[in-house]
Amino acid sequence: MGGSSGLVDWRGRPVDTKRHGGVRASIFIHAMVLLSNSANIANIMNLVSYLRGPMRMGVAEASTTSSNYFAALQMFSIPAAFLADSYLRRFYAVLLFTPIEILVR
């Protein structure tokens, strides 16, 4: 049995660190967030350029429109979190929603 390193679960039992916890899943999630945010920055800049050029918007209006668009995309994480917490396990939720997020971007 793995060492507990002083951690306990919600019932007060020692946590088996070989079975629970760890950094493999969190590294994957942090990498996805980093890649997603770096893609967002590039897409926001391109969208602002597009809105300013062919769509003939001002700088402030183009920036506001692109920020609102990407804020709406981020709001999709709320239903995904509800599904992950209520019906799916976290790992399966990551496997399900990662390809969807990549396709939407």
PDB file of N, CA and C in Angstrom:
ATOM      1  N   MET A   1       0.849  -1.173   0.000  1.00  0.00           N
ATOM      2  CA  MET A   1       0.000   0.000   0.000  1.00  0.00           C
ATOM      3  C   MET A   1       0.892   1.233   0.000  1.00  0.00           C
ATOM      4  N   GLY A   2       0.519   2.263  -0.788  1.00  0.00           N
ATOM      5  CA  GLY A   2       1.322   3.471  -0.896  1.00  0.00           C
ATOM      6  C   GLY A   2       1.261   4.307   0.361  1.00  0.00           C
ATOM      7  N   GLY A   3       2.246   5.139   0.535  1.00  0.00           N
ATOM      8  CA  GLY A   3       2.271   6.014   1.694  1.00  0.00           C
ATOM      9  C   GLY A   3       1.225   7.095   1.596  1.00  0.00           C
ATOM     10  N   SER A   4       0.763   7.556   2.751  1.00  0.00           N
ATOM     11  CA  SER A   4      -0.302   8.548   2.742  1.00  0.00           C
ATOM     12  C   SER A   4       0.229   9.976   2.794  1.00  0.00           C
ATOM     13  N   SER A   5       1.447  10.145   3.205  1.00  0.00           N
ATOM     14  CA  SER A   5       2.088  11.463   3.333  1.00  0.00           C
ATOM     15  C   SER A   5       1.230  12.444   4.116  1.00  0.00           C
ATOM     16  N   GLY A   6       0.471  11.951   5.089  1.00  0.00           N
ATOM     17  CA  GLY A   6      -0.304  12.826   5.959  1.00  0.00           C
ATOM     18  C   GLY A   6      -1.623  13.283   5.388  1.00  0.00           C
ATOM     19  N   LEU A   7      -2.008  12.834   4.196  1.00  0.00           N
ATOM     20  CA  LEU A   7      -3.263  13.253   3.584  1.00  0.00           C
ATOM     21  C   LEU A   7      -4.377  12.306   3.983  1.00  0.00           C
ATOM     22  N   VAL A   8      -5.579  12.873   4.157  1.00  0.00           N
ATOM     23  CA  VAL A   8      -6.748  12.068   4.486  1.00  0.00           C
ATOM     24  C   VAL A   8      -7.875  12.430   3.525  1.00  0.00           C
ATOM     25  N   ASP A   9      -8.807  11.474   3.305  1.00  0.00           N
ATOM     26  CA  ASP A   9      -9.961  11.763   2.476  1.00  0.00           C
ATOM     27  C   ASP A   9     -11.052  12.424   3.314  1.00  0.00           C
ATOM     28  N   TRP A  10     -12.229  12.591   2.734  1.00  0.00           N
ATOM     29  CA  TRP A  10     -13.293  13.303   3.436  1.00  0.00           C
ATOM     30  C   TRP A  10     -13.857  12.513   4.603  1.00  0.00           C
ATOM     31  N   ARG A  11     -13.554  11.225   4.661  1.00  0.00           N
ATOM     32  CA  ARG A  11     -13.988  10.423   5.802  1.00  0.00           C
ATOM     33  C   ARG A  11     -12.912  10.306   6.872  1.00  0.00           C
ATOM     34  N   GLY A  12     -11.749  10.902   6.634  1.00  0.00           N
ATOM     35  CA  GLY A  12     -10.679  10.868   7.613  1.00  0.00           C
ATOM     36  C   GLY A  12      -9.740   9.687   7.464  1.00  0.00           C
ATOM     37  N   ARG A  13      -9.921   8.891   6.415  1.00  0.00           N
ATOM     38  CA  ARG A  13      -9.047   7.744   6.187  1.00  0.00           C
ATOM     39  C   ARG A  13      -7.782   8.202   5.468  1.00  0.00           C
ATOM     40  N   PRO A  14      -6.635   7.566   5.717  1.00  0.00           N
ATOM     41  CA  PRO A  14      -5.414   7.944   5.012  1.00  0.00           C
ATOM     42  C   PRO A  14      -5.546   7.699   3.509  1.00  0.00           C
ATOM     43  N   VAL A  15      -4.992   8.591   2.733  1.00  0.00           N
ATOM     44  CA  VAL A  15      -5.072   8.514   1.277  1.00  0.00           C
ATOM     45  C   VAL A  15      -3.912   7.682   0.755  1.00  0.00           C
ATOM     46  N   ASP A  16      -4.217   6.757  -0.145  1.00  0.00           N
ATOM     47  CA  ASP A  16      -3.207   5.957  -0.807  1.00  0.00           C
ATOM     48  C   ASP A  16      -2.705   6.757  -2.009  1.00  0.00           C
ATOM     49  N   THR A  17      -1.514   7.341  -1.907  1.00  0.00           N
ATOM     50  CA  THR A  17      -1.003   8.203  -2.969  1.00  0.00           C
ATOM     51  C   THR A  17      -0.619   7.442  -4.224  1.00  0.00           C
ATOM     52  N   LYS A  18      -0.474   6.137  -4.150  1.00  0.00           N
ATOM     53  CA  LYS A  18      -0.205   5.344  -5.352  1.00  0.00           C
ATOM     54  C   LYS A  18      -1.472   5.197  -6.197  1.00  0.00           C
ATOM     55  N   ARG A  19      -2.617   5.257  -5.537  1.00  0.00           N
ATOM     56  CA  ARG A  19      -3.886   5.046  -6.222  1.00  0.00           C
ATOM     57  C   ARG A  19      -4.601   6.359  -6.543  1.00  0.00           C
ATOM     58  N   HIS A  20      -4.506   7.346  -5.696  1.00  0.00           N
ATOM     59  CA  HIS A  20      -5.211   8.616  -5.873  1.00  0.00           C
ATOM     60  C   HIS A  20      -4.197   9.753  -5.966  1.00  0.00           C
ATOM     61  N   GLY A  21      -4.626  10.810  -6.597  1.00  0.00           N
ATOM     62  CA  GLY A  21      -3.780  11.991  -6.671  1.00  0.00           C
ATOM     63  C   GLY A  21      -2.714  11.832  -7.731  1.00  0.00           C
ATOM     64  N   GLY A  22      -1.662  12.551  -7.582  1.00  0.00           N
ATOM     65  CA  GLY A  22      -0.606  12.502  -8.568  1.00  0.00           C
ATOM     66  C   GLY A  22      -0.674  13.695  -9.490  1.00  0.00           C
ATOM     67  N   VAL A  23       0.270  13.766 -10.390  1.00  0.00           N
ATOM     68  CA  VAL A  23       0.359  14.935 -11.243  1.00  0.00           C
ATOM     69  C   VAL A  23       0.147  14.627 -12.718  1.00  0.00           C
ATOM     70  N   ARG A  24      -0.028  13.369 -13.087  1.00  0.00           N
ATOM     71  CA  ARG A  24      -0.180  13.053 -14.508  1.00  0.00           C
ATOM     72  C   ARG A  24      -1.394  13.738 -15.113  1.00  0.00           C
ATOM     73  N   ALA A  25      -2.545  13.623 -14.476  1.00  0.00           N
ATOM     74  CA  ALA A  25      -3.756  14.239 -15.017  1.00  0.00           C
ATOM     75  C   ALA A  25      -3.672  15.762 -14.952  1.00  0.00           C
ATOM     76  N   SER A  26      -3.118  16.292 -13.878  1.00  0.00           N
ATOM     77  CA  SER A  26      -3.050  17.750 -13.765  1.00  0.00           C
ATOM     78  C   SER A  26      -2.074  18.348 -14.774  1.00  0.00           C
ATOM     79  N   ILE A  27      -1.011  17.643 -15.106  1.00  0.00           N
ATOM     80  CA  ILE A  27      -0.088  18.140 -16.125  1.00  0.00           C
ATOM     81  C   ILE A  27      -0.797  18.213 -17.465  1.00  0.00           C
ATOM     82  N   PHE A  28      -1.574  17.184 -17.798  1.00  0.00           N
ATOM     83  CA  PHE A  28      -2.320  17.184 -19.052  1.00  0.00           C
ATOM     84  C   PHE A  28      -3.322  18.334 -19.094  1.00  0.00           C
ATOM     85  N   ILE A  29      -4.041  18.547 -18.007  1.00  0.00           N
ATOM     86  CA  ILE A  29      -5.039  19.618 -17.970  1.00  0.00           C
ATOM     87  C   ILE A  29      -4.367  20.983 -18.058  1.00  0.00           C
ATOM     88  N   HIS A  30      -3.270  21.175 -17.346  1.00  0.00           N
ATOM     89  CA  HIS A  30      -2.571  22.458 -17.408  1.00  0.00           C
ATOM     90  C   HIS A  30      -1.999  22.703 -18.803  1.00  0.00           C
ATOM     91  N   ALA A  31      -1.503  21.667 -19.451  1.00  0.00           N
ATOM     92  CA  ALA A  31      -0.990  21.827 -20.816  1.00  0.00           C
ATOM     93  C   ALA A  31      -2.113  22.208 -21.770  1.00  0.00           C
ATOM     94  N   MET A  32      -3.284  21.594 -21.616  1.00  0.00           N
ATOM     95  CA  MET A  32      -4.421  21.944 -22.471  1.00  0.00           C
ATOM     96  C   MET A  32      -4.862  23.394 -22.249  1.00  0.00           C
ATOM     97  N   VAL A  33      -4.873  23.838 -20.996  1.00  0.00           N
ATOM     98  CA  VAL A  33      -5.253  25.225 -20.710  1.00  0.00           C
ATOM     99  C   VAL A  33      -4.231  26.184 -21.311  1.00  0.00           C
ATOM    100  N   LEU A  34      -2.956  25.873 -21.175  1.00  0.00           N
ATOM    101  CA  LEU A  34      -1.912  26.727 -21.733  1.00  0.00           C
ATOM    102  C   LEU A  34      -2.017  26.806 -23.249  1.00  0.00           C
ATOM    103  N   LEU A  35      -2.174  25.674 -23.901  1.00  0.00           N
ATOM    104  CA  LEU A  35      -2.298  25.672 -25.358  1.00  0.00           C
ATOM    105  C   LEU A  35      -3.578  26.366 -25.808  1.00  0.00           C
ATOM    106  N   SER A  36      -4.649  26.156 -25.084  1.00  0.00           N
ATOM    107  CA  SER A  36      -5.912  26.797 -25.429  1.00  0.00           C
ATOM    108  C   SER A  36      -5.818  28.314 -25.293  1.00  0.00           C
ATOM    109  N   ASN A  37      -5.211  28.778 -24.213  1.00  0.00           N
ATOM    110  CA  ASN A  37      -5.093  30.224 -24.014  1.00  0.00           C
ATOM    111  C   ASN A  37      -4.144  30.859 -25.016  1.00  0.00           C
ATOM    112  N   SER A  38      -3.074  30.180 -25.374  1.00  0.00           N
ATOM    113  CA  SER A  38      -2.177  30.751 -26.375  1.00  0.00           C
ATOM    114  C   SER A  38      -2.857  30.803 -27.739  1.00  0.00           C
ATOM    115  N   ALA A  39      -3.691  29.818 -28.042  1.00  0.00           N
ATOM    116  CA  ALA A  39      -4.461  29.867 -29.285  1.00  0.00           C
ATOM    117  C   ALA A  39      -5.497  30.979 -29.227  1.00  0.00           C
ATOM    118  N   ASN A  40      -6.093  31.201 -28.065  1.00  0.00           N
ATOM    119  CA  ASN A  40      -7.071  32.279 -27.923  1.00  0.00           C
ATOM    120  C   ASN A  40      -6.452  33.638 -28.195  1.00  0.00           C
ATOM    121  N   ILE A  41      -5.266  33.871 -27.694  1.00  0.00           N
ATOM    122  CA  ILE A  41      -4.613  35.166 -27.892  1.00  0.00           C
ATOM    123  C   ILE A  41      -4.391  35.426 -29.379  1.00  0.00           C
ATOM    124  N   ALA A  42      -3.893  34.411 -30.089  1.00  0.00           N
ATOM    125  CA  ALA A  42      -3.673  34.568 -31.525  1.00  0.00           C
ATOM    126  C   ALA A  42      -4.994  34.777 -32.260  1.00  0.00           C
ATOM    127  N   ASN A  43      -6.021  34.046 -31.888  1.00  0.00           N
ATOM    128  CA  ASN A  43      -7.314  34.190 -32.554  1.00  0.00           C
ATOM    129  C   ASN A  43      -7.963  35.534 -32.261  1.00  0.00           C
ATOM    130  N   ILE A  44      -7.816  36.039 -31.043  1.00  0.00           N
ATOM    131  CA  ILE A  44      -8.365  37.357 -30.725  1.00  0.00           C
ATOM    132  C   ILE A  44      -7.685  38.429 -31.559  1.00  0.00           C
ATOM    133  N   MET A  45      -6.362  38.339 -31.685  1.00  0.00           N
ATOM    134  CA  MET A  45      -5.645  39.330 -32.489  1.00  0.00           C
ATOM    135  C   MET A  45      -6.076  39.263 -33.956  1.00  0.00           C
ATOM    136  N   ASN A  46      -6.231  38.065 -34.490  1.00  0.00           N
ATOM    137  CA  ASN A  46      -6.673  37.932 -35.882  1.00  0.00           C
ATOM    138  C   ASN A  46      -8.109  38.408 -36.060  1.00  0.00           C
ATOM    139  N   LEU A  47      -8.962  38.130 -35.089  1.00  0.00           N
ATOM    140  CA  LEU A  47     -10.351  38.561 -35.190  1.00  0.00           C
ATOM    141  C   LEU A  47     -10.448  40.083 -35.124  1.00  0.00           C
ATOM    142  N   VAL A  48      -9.661  40.698 -34.273  1.00  0.00           N
ATOM    143  CA  VAL A  48      -9.656  42.167 -34.201  1.00  0.00           C
ATOM    144  C   VAL A  48      -9.199  42.750 -35.532  1.00  0.00           C
ATOM    145  N   SER A  49      -8.148  42.172 -36.114  1.00  0.00           N
ATOM    146  CA  SER A  49      -7.670  42.653 -37.420  1.00  0.00           C
ATOM    147  C   SER A  49      -8.734  42.489 -38.491  1.00  0.00           C
ATOM    148  N   TYR A  50      -9.424  41.358 -38.469  1.00  0.00           N
ATOM    149  CA  TYR A  50     -10.487  41.124 -39.454  1.00  0.00           C
ATOM    150  C   TYR A  50     -11.636  42.111 -39.263  1.00  0.00           C
ATOM    151  N   LEU A  51     -12.046  42.322 -38.025  1.00  0.00           N
ATOM    152  CA  LEU A  51     -13.158  43.235 -37.769  1.00  0.00           C
ATOM    153  C   LEU A  51     -12.796  44.678 -38.110  1.00  0.00           C
ATOM    154  N   ARG A  52     -11.538  45.021 -37.924  1.00  0.00           N
ATOM    155  CA  ARG A  52     -11.120  46.386 -38.266  1.00  0.00           C
ATOM    156  C   ARG A  52     -11.000  46.570 -39.773  1.00  0.00           C
ATOM    157  N   GLY A  53     -10.514  45.561 -40.483  1.00  0.00           N
ATOM    158  CA  GLY A  53     -10.288  45.687 -41.927  1.00  0.00           C
ATOM    159  C   GLY A  53     -11.558  45.520 -42.736  1.00  0.00           C
ATOM    160  N   PRO A  54     -11.876  44.289 -43.115  1.00  0.00           N
ATOM    161  CA  PRO A  54     -13.034  44.072 -43.995  1.00  0.00           C
ATOM    162  C   PRO A  54     -14.379  44.486 -43.384  1.00  0.00           C
ATOM    163  N   MET A  55     -14.524  44.391 -42.072  1.00  0.00           N
ATOM    164  CA  MET A  55     -15.805  44.714 -41.448  1.00  0.00           C
ATOM    165  C   MET A  55     -15.930  46.194 -41.078  1.00  0.00           C
ATOM    166  N   ARG A  56     -14.853  46.945 -41.207  1.00  0.00           N
ATOM    167  CA  ARG A  56     -14.831  48.402 -41.002  1.00  0.00           C
ATOM    168  C   ARG A  56     -15.331  48.839 -39.622  1.00  0.00           C
ATOM    169  N   MET A  57     -14.903  48.112 -38.573  1.00  0.00           N
ATOM    170  CA  MET A  57     -15.225  48.502 -37.196  1.00  0.00           C
ATOM    171  C   MET A  57     -14.087  49.347 -36.640  1.00  0.00           C
ATOM    172  N   GLY A  58     -14.400  50.123 -35.618  1.00  0.00           N
ATOM    173  CA  GLY A  58     -13.357  50.848 -34.920  1.00  0.00           C
ATOM    174  C   GLY A  58     -12.572  49.904 -34.004  1.00  0.00           C
ATOM    175  N   VAL A  59     -11.464  50.409 -33.478  1.00  0.00           N
ATOM    176  CA  VAL A  59     -10.607  49.579 -32.632  1.00  0.00           C
ATOM    177  C   VAL A  59     -11.358  49.124 -31.380  1.00  0.00           C
ATOM    178  N   ALA A  60     -12.031  50.042 -30.719  1.00  0.00           N
ATOM    179  CA  ALA A  60     -12.732  49.700 -29.476  1.00  0.00           C
ATOM    180  C   ALA A  60     -13.864  48.721 -29.732  1.00  0.00           C
ATOM    181  N   GLU A  61     -14.630  48.936 -30.774  1.00  0.00           N
ATOM    182  CA  GLU A  61     -15.754  48.047 -31.074  1.00  0.00           C
ATOM    183  C   GLU A  61     -15.262  46.658 -31.488  1.00  0.00           C
ATOM    184  N   ALA A  62     -14.189  46.596 -32.267  1.00  0.00           N
ATOM    185  CA  ALA A  62     -13.628  45.304 -32.685  1.00  0.00           C
ATOM    186  C   ALA A  62     -13.065  44.541 -31.487  1.00  0.00           C
ATOM    187  N   SER A  63     -12.389  45.245 -30.593  1.00  0.00           N
ATOM    188  CA  SER A  63     -11.846  44.586 -29.401  1.00  0.00           C
ATOM    189  C   SER A  63     -12.951  44.074 -28.489  1.00  0.00           C
ATOM    190  N   THR A  64     -13.987  44.882 -28.317  1.00  0.00           N
ATOM    191  CA  THR A  64     -15.110  44.470 -27.478  1.00  0.00           C
ATOM    192  C   THR A  64     -15.829  43.275 -28.080  1.00  0.00           C
ATOM    193  N   THR A  65     -16.047  43.290 -29.380  1.00  0.00           N
ATOM    194  CA  THR A  65     -16.732  42.188 -30.043  1.00  0.00           C
ATOM    195  C   THR A  65     -15.941  40.894 -29.933  1.00  0.00           C
ATOM    196  N   SER A  66     -14.640  40.954 -30.170  1.00  0.00           N
ATOM    197  CA  SER A  66     -13.830  39.735 -30.087  1.00  0.00           C
ATOM    198  C   SER A  66     -13.726  39.243 -28.646  1.00  0.00           C
ATOM    199  N   SER A  67     -13.631  40.141 -27.678  1.00  0.00           N
ATOM    200  CA  SER A  67     -13.594  39.732 -26.270  1.00  0.00           C
ATOM    201  C   SER A  67     -14.905  39.073 -25.856  1.00  0.00           C
ATOM    202  N   ASN A  68     -16.026  39.628 -26.308  1.00  0.00           N
ATOM    203  CA  ASN A  68     -17.322  39.030 -25.991  1.00  0.00           C
ATOM    204  C   ASN A  68     -17.474  37.648 -26.621  1.00  0.00           C
ATOM    205  N   TYR A  69     -16.963  37.482 -27.830  1.00  0.00           N
ATOM    206  CA  TYR A  69     -17.029  36.188 -28.511  1.00  0.00           C
ATOM    207  C   TYR A  69     -16.256  35.129 -27.735  1.00  0.00           C
ATOM    208  N   PHE A  70     -15.033  35.454 -27.333  1.00  0.00           N
ATOM    209  CA  PHE A  70     -14.231  34.463 -26.616  1.00  0.00           C
ATOM    210  C   PHE A  70     -14.715  34.264 -25.176  1.00  0.00           C
ATOM    211  N   ALA A  71     -15.350  35.258 -24.596  1.00  0.00           N
ATOM    212  CA  ALA A  71     -15.963  35.064 -23.277  1.00  0.00           C
ATOM    213  C   ALA A  71     -17.140  34.098 -23.381  1.00  0.00           C
ATOM    214  N   ALA A  72     -17.903  34.199 -24.461  1.00  0.00           N
ATOM    215  CA  ALA A  72     -19.007  33.258 -24.665  1.00  0.00           C
ATOM    216  C   ALA A  72     -18.473  31.837 -24.853  1.00  0.00           C
ATOM    217  N   LEU A  73     -17.353  31.686 -25.545  1.00  0.00           N
ATOM    218  CA  LEU A  73     -16.743  30.362 -25.689  1.00  0.00           C
ATOM    219  C   LEU A  73     -16.322  29.803 -24.337  1.00  0.00           C
ATOM    220  N   GLN A  74     -15.793  30.651 -23.472  1.00  0.00           N
ATOM    221  CA  GLN A  74     -15.363  30.196 -22.159  1.00  0.00           C
ATOM    222  C   GLN A  74     -16.546  29.790 -21.285  1.00  0.00           C
ATOM    223  N   MET A  75     -17.712  30.341 -21.553  1.00  0.00           N
ATOM    224  CA  MET A  75     -18.899  29.987 -20.773  1.00  0.00           C
ATOM    225  C   MET A  75     -19.327  28.537 -21.012  1.00  0.00           C
ATOM    226  N   PHE A  76     -18.876  27.928 -22.108  1.00  0.00           N
ATOM    227  CA  PHE A  76     -19.194  26.519 -22.353  1.00  0.00           C
ATOM    228  C   PHE A  76     -18.532  25.607 -21.337  1.00  0.00           C
ATOM    229  N   SER A  77     -17.562  26.100 -20.602  1.00  0.00           N
ATOM    230  CA  SER A  77     -16.927  25.264 -19.584  1.00  0.00           C
ATOM    231  C   SER A  77     -17.862  24.993 -18.406  1.00  0.00           C
ATOM    232  N   ILE A  78     -18.864  25.840 -18.197  1.00  0.00           N
ATOM    233  CA  ILE A  78     -19.797  25.631 -17.084  1.00  0.00           C
ATOM    234  C   ILE A  78     -20.665  24.393 -17.307  1.00  0.00           C
ATOM    235  N   PRO A  79     -21.317  24.220 -18.485  1.00  0.00           N
ATOM    236  CA  PRO A  79     -22.057  22.964 -18.681  1.00  0.00           C
ATOM    237  C   PRO A  79     -21.137  21.742 -18.707  1.00  0.00           C
ATOM    238  N   ALA A  80     -19.939  21.908 -19.238  1.00  0.00           N
ATOM    239  CA  ALA A  80     -18.994  20.786 -19.256  1.00  0.00           C
ATOM    240  C   ALA A  80     -18.608  20.392 -17.834  1.00  0.00           C
ATOM    241  N   ALA A  81     -18.409  21.358 -16.964  1.00  0.00           N
ATOM    242  CA  ALA A  81     -18.075  21.056 -15.574  1.00  0.00           C
ATOM    243  C   ALA A  81     -19.251  20.383 -14.876  1.00  0.00           C
ATOM    244  N   PHE A  82     -20.469  20.818 -15.175  1.00  0.00           N
ATOM    245  CA  PHE A  82     -21.644  20.176 -14.585  1.00  0.00           C
ATOM    246  C   PHE A  82     -21.740  18.723 -15.016  1.00  0.00           C
ATOM    247  N   LEU A  83     -21.548  18.464 -16.314  1.00  0.00           N
ATOM    248  CA  LEU A  83     -21.591  17.082 -16.797  1.00  0.00           C
ATOM    249  C   LEU A  83     -20.488  16.241 -16.187  1.00  0.00           C
ATOM    250  N   ALA A  84     -19.302  16.823 -16.069  1.00  0.00           N
ATOM    251  CA  ALA A  84     -18.168  16.078 -15.516  1.00  0.00           C
ATOM    252  C   ALA A  84     -18.400  15.732 -14.052  1.00  0.00           C
ATOM    253  N   ASP A  85     -18.947  16.664 -13.303  1.00  0.00           N
ATOM    254  CA  ASP A  85     -19.168  16.421 -11.873  1.00  0.00           C
ATOM    255  C   ASP A  85     -20.382  15.544 -11.606  1.00  0.00           C
ATOM    256  N   SER A  86     -21.420  15.648 -12.450  1.00  0.00           N
ATOM    257  CA  SER A  86     -22.666  14.946 -12.175  1.00  0.00           C
ATOM    258  C   SER A  86     -22.742  13.560 -12.797  1.00  0.00           C
ATOM    259  N   TYR A  87     -22.283  13.435 -14.031  1.00  0.00           N
ATOM    260  CA  TYR A  87     -22.538  12.209 -14.759  1.00  0.00           C
ATOM    261  C   TYR A  87     -21.278  11.461 -15.193  1.00  0.00           C
ATOM    262  N   LEU A  88     -20.208  12.171 -15.447  1.00  0.00           N
ATOM    263  CA  LEU A  88     -18.984  11.553 -15.957  1.00  0.00           C
ATOM    264  C   LEU A  88     -17.896  11.594 -14.904  1.00  0.00           C
ATOM    265  N   ARG A  89     -16.920  10.740 -15.066  1.00  0.00           N
ATOM    266  CA  ARG A  89     -15.723  10.881 -14.243  1.00  0.00           C
ATOM    267  C   ARG A  89     -14.827  11.917 -14.908  1.00  0.00           C
ATOM    268  N   ARG A  90     -13.942  12.528 -14.128  1.00  0.00           N
ATOM    269  CA  ARG A  90     -13.114  13.607 -14.649  1.00  0.00           C
ATOM    270  C   ARG A  90     -12.295  13.189 -15.860  1.00  0.00           C
ATOM    271  N   PHE A  91     -11.692  12.019 -15.790  1.00  0.00           N
ATOM    272  CA  PHE A  91     -10.845  11.572 -16.892  1.00  0.00           C
ATOM    273  C   PHE A  91     -11.651  11.421 -18.175  1.00  0.00           C
ATOM    274  N   TYR A  92     -12.853  10.833 -18.082  1.00  0.00           N
ATOM    275  CA  TYR A  92     -13.683  10.665 -19.261  1.00  0.00           C
ATOM    276  C   TYR A  92     -14.191  12.004 -19.780  1.00  0.00           C
ATOM    277  N   ALA A  93     -14.418  12.943 -18.892  1.00  0.00           N
ATOM    278  CA  ALA A  93     -14.835  14.276 -19.315  1.00  0.00           C
ATOM    279  C   ALA A  93     -13.715  14.963 -20.095  1.00  0.00           C
ATOM    280  N   VAL A  94     -12.482  14.812 -19.637  1.00  0.00           N
ATOM    281  CA  VAL A  94     -11.347  15.395 -20.360  1.00  0.00           C
ATOM    282  C   VAL A  94     -11.216  14.739 -21.729  1.00  0.00           C
ATOM    283  N   LEU A  95     -11.349  13.418 -21.780  1.00  0.00           N
ATOM    284  CA  LEU A  95     -11.260  12.715 -23.064  1.00  0.00           C
ATOM    285  C   LEU A  95     -12.383  13.119 -24.009  1.00  0.00           C
ATOM    286  N   LEU A  96     -13.562  13.407 -23.474  1.00  0.00           N
ATOM    287  CA  LEU A  96     -14.695  13.783 -24.306  1.00  0.00           C
ATOM    288  C   LEU A  96     -14.603  15.219 -24.800  1.00  0.00           C
ATOM    289  N   PHE A  97     -14.268  16.150 -23.906  1.00  0.00           N
ATOM    290  CA  PHE A  97     -14.350  17.556 -24.253  1.00  0.00           C
ATOM    291  C   PHE A  97     -13.084  18.122 -24.893  1.00  0.00           C
ATOM    292  N   THR A  98     -11.939  17.449 -24.770  1.00  0.00           N
ATOM    293  CA  THR A  98     -10.725  17.951 -25.406  1.00  0.00           C
ATOM    294  C   THR A  98     -10.851  17.984 -26.932  1.00  0.00           C
ATOM    295  N   PRO A  99     -11.272  16.903 -27.582  1.00  0.00           N
ATOM    296  CA  PRO A  99     -11.417  16.995 -29.040  1.00  0.00           C
ATOM    297  C   PRO A  99     -12.475  18.014 -29.475  1.00  0.00           C
ATOM    298  N   ILE A 100     -13.543  18.143 -28.678  1.00  0.00           N
ATOM    299  CA  ILE A 100     -14.570  19.130 -29.013  1.00  0.00           C
ATOM    300  C   ILE A 100     -13.998  20.532 -28.944  1.00  0.00           C
ATOM    301  N   GLU A 101     -13.225  20.807 -27.912  1.00  0.00           N
ATOM    302  CA  GLU A 101     -12.616  22.134 -27.779  1.00  0.00           C
ATOM    303  C   GLU A 101     -11.628  22.408 -28.903  1.00  0.00           C
ATOM    304  N   ILE A 102     -10.863  21.407 -29.291  1.00  0.00           N
ATOM    305  CA  ILE A 102      -9.903  21.587 -30.387  1.00  0.00           C
ATOM    306  C   ILE A 102     -10.640  21.847 -31.699  1.00  0.00           C
ATOM    307  N   LEU A 103     -11.755  21.151 -31.936  1.00  0.00           N
ATOM    308  CA  LEU A 103     -12.510  21.361 -33.161  1.00  0.00           C
ATOM    309  C   LEU A 103     -13.192  22.718 -33.204  1.00  0.00           C
ATOM    310  N   VAL A 104     -13.657  23.214 -32.061  1.00  0.00           N
ATOM    311  CA  VAL A 104     -14.324  24.518 -32.027  1.00  0.00           C
ATOM    312  C   VAL A 104     -13.328  25.633 -32.290  1.00  0.00           C
ATOM    313  N   ARG A 105     -12.109  25.489 -31.806  1.00  0.00           N
ATOM    314  CA  ARG A 105     -11.112  26.539 -31.981  1.00  0.00           C
ATOM    315  C   ARG A 105     -10.661  26.526 -33.413  1.00  0.00           C
TER     316      ARG A 105
END
